[in-house]
mmCIF file of C-alpha atoms in Angstrom:
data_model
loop_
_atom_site.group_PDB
_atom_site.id
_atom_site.type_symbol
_atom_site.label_atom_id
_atom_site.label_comp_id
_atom_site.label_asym_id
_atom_site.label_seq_id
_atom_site.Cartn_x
_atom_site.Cartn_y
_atom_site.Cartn_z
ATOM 1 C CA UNK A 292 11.667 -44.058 -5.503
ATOM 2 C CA UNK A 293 9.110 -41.336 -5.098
ATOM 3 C CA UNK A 294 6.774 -40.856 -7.599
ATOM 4 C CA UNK A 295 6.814 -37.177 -9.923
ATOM 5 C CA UNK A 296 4.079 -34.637 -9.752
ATOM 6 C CA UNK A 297 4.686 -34.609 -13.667
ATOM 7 C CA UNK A 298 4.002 -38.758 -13.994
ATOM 8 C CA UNK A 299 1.364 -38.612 -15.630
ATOM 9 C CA UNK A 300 0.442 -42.141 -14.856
ATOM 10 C CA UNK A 301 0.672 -42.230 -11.385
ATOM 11 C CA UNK A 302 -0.633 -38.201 -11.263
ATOM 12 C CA UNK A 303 -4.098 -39.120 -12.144
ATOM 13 C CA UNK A 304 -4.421 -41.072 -8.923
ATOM 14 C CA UNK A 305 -3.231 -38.597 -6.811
ATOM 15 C CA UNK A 306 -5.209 -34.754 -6.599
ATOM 16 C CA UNK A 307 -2.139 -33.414 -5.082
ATOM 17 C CA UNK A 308 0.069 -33.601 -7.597
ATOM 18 C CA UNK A 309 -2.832 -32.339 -9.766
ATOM 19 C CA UNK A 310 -2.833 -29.170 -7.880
ATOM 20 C CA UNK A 311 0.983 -29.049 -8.278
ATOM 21 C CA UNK A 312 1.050 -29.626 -12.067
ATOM 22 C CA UNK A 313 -1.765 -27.113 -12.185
ATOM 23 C CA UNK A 314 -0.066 -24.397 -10.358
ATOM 24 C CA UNK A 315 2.865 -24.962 -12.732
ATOM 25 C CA UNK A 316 0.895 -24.117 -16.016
ATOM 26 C CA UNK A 317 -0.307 -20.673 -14.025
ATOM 27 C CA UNK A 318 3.126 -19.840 -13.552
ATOM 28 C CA UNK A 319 3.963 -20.493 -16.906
ATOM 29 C CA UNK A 320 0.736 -18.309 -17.708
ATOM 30 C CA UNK A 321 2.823 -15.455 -15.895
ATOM 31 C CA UNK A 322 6.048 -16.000 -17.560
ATOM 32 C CA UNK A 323 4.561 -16.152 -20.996
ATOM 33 C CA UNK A 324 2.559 -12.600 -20.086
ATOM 34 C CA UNK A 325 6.031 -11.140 -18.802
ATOM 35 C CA UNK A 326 7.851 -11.624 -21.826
ATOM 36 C CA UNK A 327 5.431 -10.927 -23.531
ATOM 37 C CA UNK A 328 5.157 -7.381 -22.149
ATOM 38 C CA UNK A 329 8.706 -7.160 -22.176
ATOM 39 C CA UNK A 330 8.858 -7.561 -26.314
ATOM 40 C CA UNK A 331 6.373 -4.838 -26.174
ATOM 41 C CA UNK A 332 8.468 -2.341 -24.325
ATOM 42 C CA UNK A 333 12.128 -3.395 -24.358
ATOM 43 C CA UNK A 334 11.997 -4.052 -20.668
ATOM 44 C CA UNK A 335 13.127 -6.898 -19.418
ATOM 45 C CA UNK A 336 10.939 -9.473 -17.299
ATOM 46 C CA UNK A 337 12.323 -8.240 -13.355
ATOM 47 C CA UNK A 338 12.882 -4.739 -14.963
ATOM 48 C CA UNK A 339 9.072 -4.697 -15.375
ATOM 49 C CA UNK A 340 8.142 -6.590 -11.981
ATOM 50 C CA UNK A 341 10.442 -3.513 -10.039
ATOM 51 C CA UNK A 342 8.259 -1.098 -12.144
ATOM 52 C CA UNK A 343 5.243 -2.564 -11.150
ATOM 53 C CA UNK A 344 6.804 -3.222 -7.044
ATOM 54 C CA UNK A 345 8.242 -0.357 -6.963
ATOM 55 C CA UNK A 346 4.808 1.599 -7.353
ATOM 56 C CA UNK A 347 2.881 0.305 -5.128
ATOM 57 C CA UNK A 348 4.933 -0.658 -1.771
ATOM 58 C CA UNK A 349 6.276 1.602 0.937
ATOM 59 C CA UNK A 350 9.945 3.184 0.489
ATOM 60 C CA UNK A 351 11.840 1.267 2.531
ATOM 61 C CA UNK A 352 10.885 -2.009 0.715
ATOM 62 C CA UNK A 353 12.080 -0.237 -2.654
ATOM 63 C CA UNK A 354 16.405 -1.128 -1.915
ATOM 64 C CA UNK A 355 18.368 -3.765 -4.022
ATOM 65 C CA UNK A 356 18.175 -6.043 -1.098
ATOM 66 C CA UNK A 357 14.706 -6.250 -0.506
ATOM 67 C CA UNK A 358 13.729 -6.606 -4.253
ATOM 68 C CA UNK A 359 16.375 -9.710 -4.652
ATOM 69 C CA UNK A 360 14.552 -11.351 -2.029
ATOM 70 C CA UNK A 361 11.322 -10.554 -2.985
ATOM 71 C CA UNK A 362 11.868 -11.944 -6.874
ATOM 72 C CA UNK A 363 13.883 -14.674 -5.636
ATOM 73 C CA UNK A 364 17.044 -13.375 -7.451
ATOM 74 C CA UNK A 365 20.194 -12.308 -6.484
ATOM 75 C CA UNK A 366 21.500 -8.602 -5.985
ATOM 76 C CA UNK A 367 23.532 -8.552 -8.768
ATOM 77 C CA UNK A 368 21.036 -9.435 -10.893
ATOM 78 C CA UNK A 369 18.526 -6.637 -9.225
ATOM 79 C CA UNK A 370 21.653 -3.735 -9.018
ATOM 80 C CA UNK A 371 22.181 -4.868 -13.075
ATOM 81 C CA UNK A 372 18.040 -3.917 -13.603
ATOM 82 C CA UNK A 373 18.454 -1.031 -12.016
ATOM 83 C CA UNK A 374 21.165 0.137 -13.678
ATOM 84 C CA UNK A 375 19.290 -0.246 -16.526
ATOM 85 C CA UNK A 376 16.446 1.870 -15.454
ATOM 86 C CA UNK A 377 18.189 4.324 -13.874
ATOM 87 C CA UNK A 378 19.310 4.473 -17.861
ATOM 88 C CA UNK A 379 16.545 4.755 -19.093
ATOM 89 C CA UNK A 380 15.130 7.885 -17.085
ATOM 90 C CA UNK A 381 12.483 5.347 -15.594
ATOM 91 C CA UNK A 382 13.964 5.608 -11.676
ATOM 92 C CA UNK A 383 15.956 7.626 -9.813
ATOM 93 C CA UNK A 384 17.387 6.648 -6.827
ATOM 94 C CA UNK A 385 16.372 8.532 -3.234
ATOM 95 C CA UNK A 386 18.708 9.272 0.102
ATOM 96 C CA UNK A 387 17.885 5.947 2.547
ATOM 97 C CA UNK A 388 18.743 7.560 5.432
ATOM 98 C CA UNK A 389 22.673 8.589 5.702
ATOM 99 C CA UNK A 390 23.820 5.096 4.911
ATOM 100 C CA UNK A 391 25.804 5.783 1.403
ATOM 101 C CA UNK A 392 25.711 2.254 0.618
ATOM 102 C CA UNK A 393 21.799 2.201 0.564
ATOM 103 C CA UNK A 394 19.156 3.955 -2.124
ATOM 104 C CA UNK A 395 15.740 4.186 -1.998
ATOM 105 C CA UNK A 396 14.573 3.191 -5.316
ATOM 106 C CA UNK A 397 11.752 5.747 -6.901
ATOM 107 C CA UNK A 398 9.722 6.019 -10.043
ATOM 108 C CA UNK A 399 10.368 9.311 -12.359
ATOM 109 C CA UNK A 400 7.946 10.804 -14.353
ATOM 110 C CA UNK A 401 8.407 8.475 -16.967
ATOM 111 C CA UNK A 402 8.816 5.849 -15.188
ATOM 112 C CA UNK A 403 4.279 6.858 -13.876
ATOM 113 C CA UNK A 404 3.996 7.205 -17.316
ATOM 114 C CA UNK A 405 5.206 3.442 -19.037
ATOM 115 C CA UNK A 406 3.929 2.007 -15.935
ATOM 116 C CA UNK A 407 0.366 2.406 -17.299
ATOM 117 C CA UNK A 408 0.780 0.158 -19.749
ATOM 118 C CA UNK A 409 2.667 -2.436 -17.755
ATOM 119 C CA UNK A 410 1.410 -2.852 -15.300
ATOM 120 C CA UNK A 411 -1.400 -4.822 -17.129
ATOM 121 C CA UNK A 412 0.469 -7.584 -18.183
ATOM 122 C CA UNK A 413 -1.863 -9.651 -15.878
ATOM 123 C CA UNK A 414 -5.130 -8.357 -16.576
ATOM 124 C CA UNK A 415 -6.191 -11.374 -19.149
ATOM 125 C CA UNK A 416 -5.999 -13.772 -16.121
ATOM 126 C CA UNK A 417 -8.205 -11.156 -14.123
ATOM 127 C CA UNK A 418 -10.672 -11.471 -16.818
ATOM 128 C CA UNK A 419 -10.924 -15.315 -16.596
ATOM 129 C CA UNK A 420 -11.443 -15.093 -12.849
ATOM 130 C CA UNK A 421 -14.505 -12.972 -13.238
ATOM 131 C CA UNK A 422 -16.018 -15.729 -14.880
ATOM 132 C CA UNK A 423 -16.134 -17.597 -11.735
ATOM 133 C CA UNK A 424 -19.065 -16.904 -9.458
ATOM 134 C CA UNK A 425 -18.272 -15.593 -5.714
ATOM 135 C CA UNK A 426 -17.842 -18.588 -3.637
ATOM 136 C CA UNK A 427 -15.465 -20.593 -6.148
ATOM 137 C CA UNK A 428 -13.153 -17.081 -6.052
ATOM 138 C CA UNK A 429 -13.503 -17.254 -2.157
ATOM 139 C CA UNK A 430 -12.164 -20.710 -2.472
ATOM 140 C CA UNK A 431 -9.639 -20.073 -4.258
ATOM 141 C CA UNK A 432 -8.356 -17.584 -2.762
ATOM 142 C CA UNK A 433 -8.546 -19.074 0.674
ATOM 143 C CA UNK A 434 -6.222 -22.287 -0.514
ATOM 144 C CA UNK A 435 -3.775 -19.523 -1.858
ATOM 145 C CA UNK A 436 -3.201 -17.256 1.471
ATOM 146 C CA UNK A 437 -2.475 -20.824 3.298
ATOM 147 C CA UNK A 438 -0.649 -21.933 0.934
ATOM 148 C CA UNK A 439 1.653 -18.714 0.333
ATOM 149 C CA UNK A 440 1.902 -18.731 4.687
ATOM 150 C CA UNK A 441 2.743 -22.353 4.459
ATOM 151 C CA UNK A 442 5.868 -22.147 1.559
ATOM 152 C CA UNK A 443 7.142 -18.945 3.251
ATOM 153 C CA UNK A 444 7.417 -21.204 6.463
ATOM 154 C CA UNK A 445 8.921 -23.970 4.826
ATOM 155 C CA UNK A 446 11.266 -21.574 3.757
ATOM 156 C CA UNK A 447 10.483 -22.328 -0.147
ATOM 157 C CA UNK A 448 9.063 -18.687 -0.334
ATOM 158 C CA UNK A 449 11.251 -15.807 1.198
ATOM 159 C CA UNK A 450 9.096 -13.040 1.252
ATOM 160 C CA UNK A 451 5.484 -12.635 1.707
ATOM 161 C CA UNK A 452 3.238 -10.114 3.703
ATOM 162 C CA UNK A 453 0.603 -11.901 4.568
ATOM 163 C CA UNK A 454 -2.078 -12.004 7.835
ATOM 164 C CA UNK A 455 -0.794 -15.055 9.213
ATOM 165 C CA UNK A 456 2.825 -13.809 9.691
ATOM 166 C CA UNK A 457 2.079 -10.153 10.698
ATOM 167 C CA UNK A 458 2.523 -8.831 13.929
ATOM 168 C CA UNK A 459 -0.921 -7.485 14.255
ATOM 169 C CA UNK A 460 -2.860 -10.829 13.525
ATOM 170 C CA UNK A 461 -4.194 -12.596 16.233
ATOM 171 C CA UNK A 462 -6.249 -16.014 15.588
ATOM 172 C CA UNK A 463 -9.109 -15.627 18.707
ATOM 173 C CA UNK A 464 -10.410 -18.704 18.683
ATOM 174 C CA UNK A 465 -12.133 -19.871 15.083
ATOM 175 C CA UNK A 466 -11.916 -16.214 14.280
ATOM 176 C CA UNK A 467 -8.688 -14.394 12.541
ATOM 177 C CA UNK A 468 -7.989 -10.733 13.408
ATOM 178 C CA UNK A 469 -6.676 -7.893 12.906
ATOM 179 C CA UNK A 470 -5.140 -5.498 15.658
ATOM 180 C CA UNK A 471 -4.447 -3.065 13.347
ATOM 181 C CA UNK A 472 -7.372 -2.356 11.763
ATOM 182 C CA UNK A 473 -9.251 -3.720 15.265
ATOM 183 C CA UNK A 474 -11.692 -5.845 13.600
ATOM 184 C CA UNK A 475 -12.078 -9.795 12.747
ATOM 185 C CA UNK A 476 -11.419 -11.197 9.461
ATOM 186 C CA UNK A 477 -13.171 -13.005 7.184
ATOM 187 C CA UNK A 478 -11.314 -15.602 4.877
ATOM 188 C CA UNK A 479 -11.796 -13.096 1.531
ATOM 189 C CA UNK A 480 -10.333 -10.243 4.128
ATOM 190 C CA UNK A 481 -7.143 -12.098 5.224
ATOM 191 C CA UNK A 482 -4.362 -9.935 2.896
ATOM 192 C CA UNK A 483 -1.554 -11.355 0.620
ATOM 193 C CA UNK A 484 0.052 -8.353 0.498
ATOM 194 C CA UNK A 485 -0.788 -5.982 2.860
ATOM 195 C CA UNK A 486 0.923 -2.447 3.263
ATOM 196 C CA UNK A 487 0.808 -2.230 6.900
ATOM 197 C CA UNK A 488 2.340 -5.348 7.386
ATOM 198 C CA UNK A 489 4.836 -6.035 10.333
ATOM 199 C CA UNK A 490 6.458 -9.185 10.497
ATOM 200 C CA UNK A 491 6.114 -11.135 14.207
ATOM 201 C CA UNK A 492 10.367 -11.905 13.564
ATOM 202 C CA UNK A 493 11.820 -8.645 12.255
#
């Protein structure tokens, strides 16, 4: 039988499922920071993370669809959040172009305003990461964009935006870049989320 990530006998031996049991306590660090945001405001956890989405990606990645795929949920679970906000005078929801089964989901004035606050619900793990000099962040973040490219390919991840999936990335030789921007990359310039990404299979 294959050995567990979480033995820790057999885990010491083995850095990769160091690096998985690590990556497990960081998401934990994010669920623990969600909720607790979300005793803070009332909000629930995805309530807040469609706040937060919702503000800072193009329209026509704010429908129910979209946002199930990108939180990994499904739509009723999204529609039921919304529902909630729409309650709560923090979104309205905005004509998607003549289909009647479709809405653009948008913040309200309210919604700018709570979003403030929110929206920091990450900022203590920001904090630890200026501690590290330059070239362990570059690091870091290197082994992150591969690794988000390589779970959305696996199919493990369903939605990311990244370089190495985009329709304007070209890898010319040892050198990534960008058509869009019509310049080469360098590693700390690849995007994770970029909002003029294309994807190469639309």
């Amino acid at each position: 039988m294959k050995k567990s990530a979480f033995d820790t006998e057999s885990q010491q031996h083995n850095l990769k499922s160091k690096v998985v049991v690590g990556l497990e306590r960081i998401s934990e660090v994010f669920k623990t920071l969600l909720w607790d945001q979300s005793k803070a405001t009332g909000l629930s956890p995805i309530q807040i993370q469609i706040l937060v989405f919702v503000a800072y990606h193009k329209p026509e990645l704010c429908k129910v669809s979209y946002l199930a795929q990108e939180f990994n949920v499904t739509k009723p679970t999204v529609s039921d959040a919304v529902r909630v906000l729409l309650l709560k005078g923090l979104i309205e929801k905005k004509d998607a172009g003549g289909d009647s089964r479709s809405y653009i989901i948008g913040l309200t004035t309210a919604g700018k305003q709570i979003l403030e606050g929110i929206e920091q619900f990450a900022a203590p793990v920001g904090k630890e990461l200026e501690k590290l000099d330059a070239t362990q962040l570059a690091n870091i973040y290197q082994s992150l964009s591969n690794l988000i490219f390589q779970l959305n390919q696996s199919g493990i991840l369903s939605v990311q935006r990244t370089c190495f999936s985009c329709q304007f990335y070209e890898k010319k030789a040892s050198q990534d870049y960008c058509h869009f921007l019509n310049q080469s990359l360098s590693s700390e310039e690849i995007r994770i989320d970029c909002p003029e990404y294309e994807s190469k299979n639309p």
